[in-house]
XYZ file of N, CA, C and O in Angstrom:
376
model
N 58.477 -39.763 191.792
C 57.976 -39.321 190.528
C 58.116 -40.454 189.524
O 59.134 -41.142 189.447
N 56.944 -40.628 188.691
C 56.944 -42.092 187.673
C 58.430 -41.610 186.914
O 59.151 -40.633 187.114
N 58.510 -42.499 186.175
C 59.999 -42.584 185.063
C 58.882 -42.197 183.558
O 58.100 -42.914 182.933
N 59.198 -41.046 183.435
C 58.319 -40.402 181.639
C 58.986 -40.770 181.077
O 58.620 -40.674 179.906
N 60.374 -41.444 181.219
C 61.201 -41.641 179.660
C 61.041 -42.981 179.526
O 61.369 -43.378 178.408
N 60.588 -43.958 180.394
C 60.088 -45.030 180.068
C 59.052 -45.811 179.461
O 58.954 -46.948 178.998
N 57.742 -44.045 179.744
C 56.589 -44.637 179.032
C 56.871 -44.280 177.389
O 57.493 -43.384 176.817
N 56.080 -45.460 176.937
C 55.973 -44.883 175.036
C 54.967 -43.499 174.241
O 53.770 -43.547 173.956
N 55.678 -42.643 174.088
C 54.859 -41.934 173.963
C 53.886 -42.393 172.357
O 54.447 -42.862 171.367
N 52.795 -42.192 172.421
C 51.454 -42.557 171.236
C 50.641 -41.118 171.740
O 51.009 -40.095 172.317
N 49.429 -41.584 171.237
C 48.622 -40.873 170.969
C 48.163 -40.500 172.033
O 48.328 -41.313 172.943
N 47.342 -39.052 172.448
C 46.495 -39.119 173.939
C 45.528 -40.031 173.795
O 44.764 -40.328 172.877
N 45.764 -40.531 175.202
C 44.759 -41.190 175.595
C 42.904 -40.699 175.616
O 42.460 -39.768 176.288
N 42.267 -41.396 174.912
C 40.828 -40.939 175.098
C 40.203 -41.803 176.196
O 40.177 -43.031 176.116
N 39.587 -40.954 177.458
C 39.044 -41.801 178.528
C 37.958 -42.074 178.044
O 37.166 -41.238 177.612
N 37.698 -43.961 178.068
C 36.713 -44.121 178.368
C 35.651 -44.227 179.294
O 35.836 -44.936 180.283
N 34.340 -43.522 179.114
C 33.380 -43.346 179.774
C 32.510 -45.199 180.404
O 31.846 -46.019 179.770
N 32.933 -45.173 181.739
C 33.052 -46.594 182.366
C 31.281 -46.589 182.973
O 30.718 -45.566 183.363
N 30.790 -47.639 182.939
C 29.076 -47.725 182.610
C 29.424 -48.513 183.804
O 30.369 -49.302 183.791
N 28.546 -48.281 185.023
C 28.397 -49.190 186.188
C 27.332 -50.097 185.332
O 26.704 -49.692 184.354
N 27.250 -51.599 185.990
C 26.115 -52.532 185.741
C 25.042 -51.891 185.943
O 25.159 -51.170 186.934
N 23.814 -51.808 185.343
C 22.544 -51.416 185.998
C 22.065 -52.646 186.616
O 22.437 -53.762 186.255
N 21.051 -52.373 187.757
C 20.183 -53.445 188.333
C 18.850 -53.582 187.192
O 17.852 -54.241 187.485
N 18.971 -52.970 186.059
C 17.604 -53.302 185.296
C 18.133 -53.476 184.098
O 18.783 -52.608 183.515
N 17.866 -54.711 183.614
C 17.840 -55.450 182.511
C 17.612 -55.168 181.292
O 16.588 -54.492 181.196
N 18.173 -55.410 180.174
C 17.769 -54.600 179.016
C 16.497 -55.263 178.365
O 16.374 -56.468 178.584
N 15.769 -54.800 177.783
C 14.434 -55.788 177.319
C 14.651 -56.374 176.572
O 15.598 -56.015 175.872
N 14.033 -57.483 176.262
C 14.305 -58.610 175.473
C 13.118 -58.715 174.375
O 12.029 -58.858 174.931
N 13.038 -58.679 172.834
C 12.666 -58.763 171.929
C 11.247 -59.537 172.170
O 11.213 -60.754 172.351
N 10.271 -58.849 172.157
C 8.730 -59.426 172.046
C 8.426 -60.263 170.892
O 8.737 -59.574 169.920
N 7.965 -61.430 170.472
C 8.281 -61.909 169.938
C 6.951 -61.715 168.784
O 6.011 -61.437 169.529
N 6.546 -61.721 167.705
C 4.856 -61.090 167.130
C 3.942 -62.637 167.667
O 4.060 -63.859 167.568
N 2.980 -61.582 168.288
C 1.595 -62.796 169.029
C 1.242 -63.802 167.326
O 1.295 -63.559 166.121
N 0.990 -64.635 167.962
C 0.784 -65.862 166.854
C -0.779 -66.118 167.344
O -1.157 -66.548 168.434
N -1.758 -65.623 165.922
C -2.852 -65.699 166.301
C -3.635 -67.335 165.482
O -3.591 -67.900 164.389
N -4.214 -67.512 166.664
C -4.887 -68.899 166.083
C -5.750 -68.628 165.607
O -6.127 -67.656 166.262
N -6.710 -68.853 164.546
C -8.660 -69.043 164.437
C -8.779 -69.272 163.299
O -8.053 -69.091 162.322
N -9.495 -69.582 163.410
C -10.152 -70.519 162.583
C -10.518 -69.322 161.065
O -11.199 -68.300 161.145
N -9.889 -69.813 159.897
C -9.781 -68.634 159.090
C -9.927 -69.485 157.290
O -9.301 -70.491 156.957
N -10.795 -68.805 156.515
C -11.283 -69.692 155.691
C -10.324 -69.152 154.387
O -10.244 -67.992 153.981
N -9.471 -70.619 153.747
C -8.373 -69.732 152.660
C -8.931 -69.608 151.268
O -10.129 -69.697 151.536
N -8.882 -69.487 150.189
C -9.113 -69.258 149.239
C -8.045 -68.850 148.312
O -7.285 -67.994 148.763
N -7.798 -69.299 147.029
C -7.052 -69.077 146.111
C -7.010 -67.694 145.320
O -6.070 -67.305 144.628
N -8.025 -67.130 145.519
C -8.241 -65.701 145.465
C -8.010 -64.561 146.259
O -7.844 -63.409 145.856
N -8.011 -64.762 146.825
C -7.659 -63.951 148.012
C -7.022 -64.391 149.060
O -6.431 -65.467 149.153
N -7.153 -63.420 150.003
C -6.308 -63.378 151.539
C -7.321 -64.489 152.643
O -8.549 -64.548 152.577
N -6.850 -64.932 153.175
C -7.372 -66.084 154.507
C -8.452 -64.585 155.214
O -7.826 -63.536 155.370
N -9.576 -64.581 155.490
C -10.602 -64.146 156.290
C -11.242 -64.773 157.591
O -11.837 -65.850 157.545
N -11.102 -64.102 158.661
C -11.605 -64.983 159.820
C -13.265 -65.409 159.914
O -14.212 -64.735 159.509
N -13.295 -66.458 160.438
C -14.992 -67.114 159.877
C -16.003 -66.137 160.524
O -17.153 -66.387 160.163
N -15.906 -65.188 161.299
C -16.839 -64.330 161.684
C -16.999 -63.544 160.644
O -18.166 -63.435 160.267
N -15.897 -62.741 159.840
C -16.532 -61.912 159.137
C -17.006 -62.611 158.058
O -17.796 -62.166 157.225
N -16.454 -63.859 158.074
C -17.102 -64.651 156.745
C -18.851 -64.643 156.777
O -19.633 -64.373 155.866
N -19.112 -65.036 158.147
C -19.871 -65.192 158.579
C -21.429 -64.093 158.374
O -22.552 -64.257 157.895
N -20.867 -63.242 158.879
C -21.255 -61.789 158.796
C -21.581 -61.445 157.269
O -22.572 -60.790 156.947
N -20.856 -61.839 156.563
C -20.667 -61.272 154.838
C -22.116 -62.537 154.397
O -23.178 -62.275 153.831
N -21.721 -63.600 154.803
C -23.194 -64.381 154.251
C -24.470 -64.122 154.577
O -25.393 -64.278 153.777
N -24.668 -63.576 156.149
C -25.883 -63.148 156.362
C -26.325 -61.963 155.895
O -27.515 -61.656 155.954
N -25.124 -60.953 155.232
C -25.666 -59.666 154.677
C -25.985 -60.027 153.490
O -26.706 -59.271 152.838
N -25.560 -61.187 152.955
C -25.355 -61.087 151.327
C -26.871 -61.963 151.248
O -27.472 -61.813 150.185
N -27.416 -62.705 152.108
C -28.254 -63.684 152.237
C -29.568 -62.543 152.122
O -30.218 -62.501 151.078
N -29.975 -61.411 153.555
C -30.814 -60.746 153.356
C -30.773 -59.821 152.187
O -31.840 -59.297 151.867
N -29.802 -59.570 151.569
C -30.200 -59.239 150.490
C -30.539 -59.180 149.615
O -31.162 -58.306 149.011
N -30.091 -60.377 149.306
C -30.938 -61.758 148.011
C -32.111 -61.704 148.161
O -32.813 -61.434 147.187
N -32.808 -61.994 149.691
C -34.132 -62.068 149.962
C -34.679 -60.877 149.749
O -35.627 -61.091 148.994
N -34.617 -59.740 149.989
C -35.121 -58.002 150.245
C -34.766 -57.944 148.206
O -35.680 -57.958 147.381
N -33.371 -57.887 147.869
C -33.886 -57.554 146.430
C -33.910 -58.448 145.455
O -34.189 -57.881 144.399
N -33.707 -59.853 145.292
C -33.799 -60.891 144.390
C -32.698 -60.897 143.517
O -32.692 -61.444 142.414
N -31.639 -60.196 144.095
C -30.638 -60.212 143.411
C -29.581 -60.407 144.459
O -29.797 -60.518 145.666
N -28.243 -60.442 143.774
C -26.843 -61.408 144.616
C -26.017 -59.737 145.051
O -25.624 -58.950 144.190
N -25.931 -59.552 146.247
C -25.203 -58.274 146.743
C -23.719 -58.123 145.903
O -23.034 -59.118 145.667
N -23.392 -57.012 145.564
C -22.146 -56.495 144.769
C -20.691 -56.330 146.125
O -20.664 -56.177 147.346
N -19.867 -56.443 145.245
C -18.896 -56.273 146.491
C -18.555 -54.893 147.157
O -18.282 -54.693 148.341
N -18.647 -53.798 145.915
C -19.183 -52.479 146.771
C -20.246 -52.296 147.752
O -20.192 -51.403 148.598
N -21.454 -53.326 147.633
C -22.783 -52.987 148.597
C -22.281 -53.753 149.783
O -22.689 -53.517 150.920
N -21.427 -54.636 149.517
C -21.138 -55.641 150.945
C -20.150 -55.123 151.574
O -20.364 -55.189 152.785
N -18.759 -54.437 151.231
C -18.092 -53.470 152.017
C -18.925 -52.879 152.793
O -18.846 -53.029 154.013
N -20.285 -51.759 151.963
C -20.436 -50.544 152.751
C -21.707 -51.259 154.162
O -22.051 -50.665 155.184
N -22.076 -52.454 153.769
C -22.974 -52.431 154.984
C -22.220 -53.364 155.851
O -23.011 -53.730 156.720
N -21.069 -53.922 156.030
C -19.880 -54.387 156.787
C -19.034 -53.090 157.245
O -18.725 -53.023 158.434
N -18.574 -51.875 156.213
C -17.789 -50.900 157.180
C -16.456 -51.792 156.730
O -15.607 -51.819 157.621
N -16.033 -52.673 155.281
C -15.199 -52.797 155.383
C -14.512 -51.803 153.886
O -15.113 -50.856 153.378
N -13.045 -52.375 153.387
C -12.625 -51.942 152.559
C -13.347 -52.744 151.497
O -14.076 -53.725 151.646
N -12.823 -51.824 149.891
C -13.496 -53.062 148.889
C -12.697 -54.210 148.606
O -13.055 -55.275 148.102
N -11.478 -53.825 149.026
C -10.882 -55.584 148.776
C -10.840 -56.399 149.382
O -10.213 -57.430 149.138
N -11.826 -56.053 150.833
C -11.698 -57.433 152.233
C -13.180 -57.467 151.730
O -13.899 -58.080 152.520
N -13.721 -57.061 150.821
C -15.558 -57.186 150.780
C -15.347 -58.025 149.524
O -15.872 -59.138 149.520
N -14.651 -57.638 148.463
C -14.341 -58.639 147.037
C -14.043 -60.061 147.663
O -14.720 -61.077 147.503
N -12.759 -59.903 148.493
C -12.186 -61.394 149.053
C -13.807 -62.422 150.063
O -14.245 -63.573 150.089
N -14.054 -61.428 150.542
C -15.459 -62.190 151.223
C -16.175 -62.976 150.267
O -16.134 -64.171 149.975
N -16.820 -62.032 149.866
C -17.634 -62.160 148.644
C -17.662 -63.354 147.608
O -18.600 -64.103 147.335
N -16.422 -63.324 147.125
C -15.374 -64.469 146.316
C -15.683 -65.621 147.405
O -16.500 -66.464 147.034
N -15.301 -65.726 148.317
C -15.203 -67.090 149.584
C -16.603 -67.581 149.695
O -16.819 -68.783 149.846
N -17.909 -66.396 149.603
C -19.124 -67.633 150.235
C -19.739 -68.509 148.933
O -20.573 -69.394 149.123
């Protein structure tokens, strides 16, 4: 029989709950994709990628031609499908 008057009595013991190794690895932090392209900046606005830049001149172009006037940044959102402040920032850039 152990010797009880030898151990110190403290506090009960709380068992800890013992974690075998897993064979599967914990995941490791994805790091955010770093996108390259080619993106036109402006002091007014936000950097726009040259496609939609692109896109915004040829709408804004036939429209000049069709009404003799310079497209609004509300008319260039709605025939892009964008918001009005990525159609202002366009707009502003060509």
């Amino acid at each position: 029989m152990p010797d009880e008057a030898s151990a110190p009595e403290s506090a009960p013991t709380v068992p800890v709950p013992v974690t075998a190794a897993s064979p599967v690895e914990e995941p490791k932090p994805i790091p955010a994709p770093t996108v390259i392209s080619k993106t036109a900046h402006s002091a007014s606005g936000p950097a726009l990628p040259a496609a939609l830049l692109n896109a915004a001149r040829r709408i804004a172009d036939t429209h000049r031609a069709e009404h003799e006037a310079p497209i609004t940044a509300t008319q260039l959102g709605i025939r892009m499908g964008v918001a009005l402040p990525v159609a202002t920032a366009a707009l502003a850039q060509l």
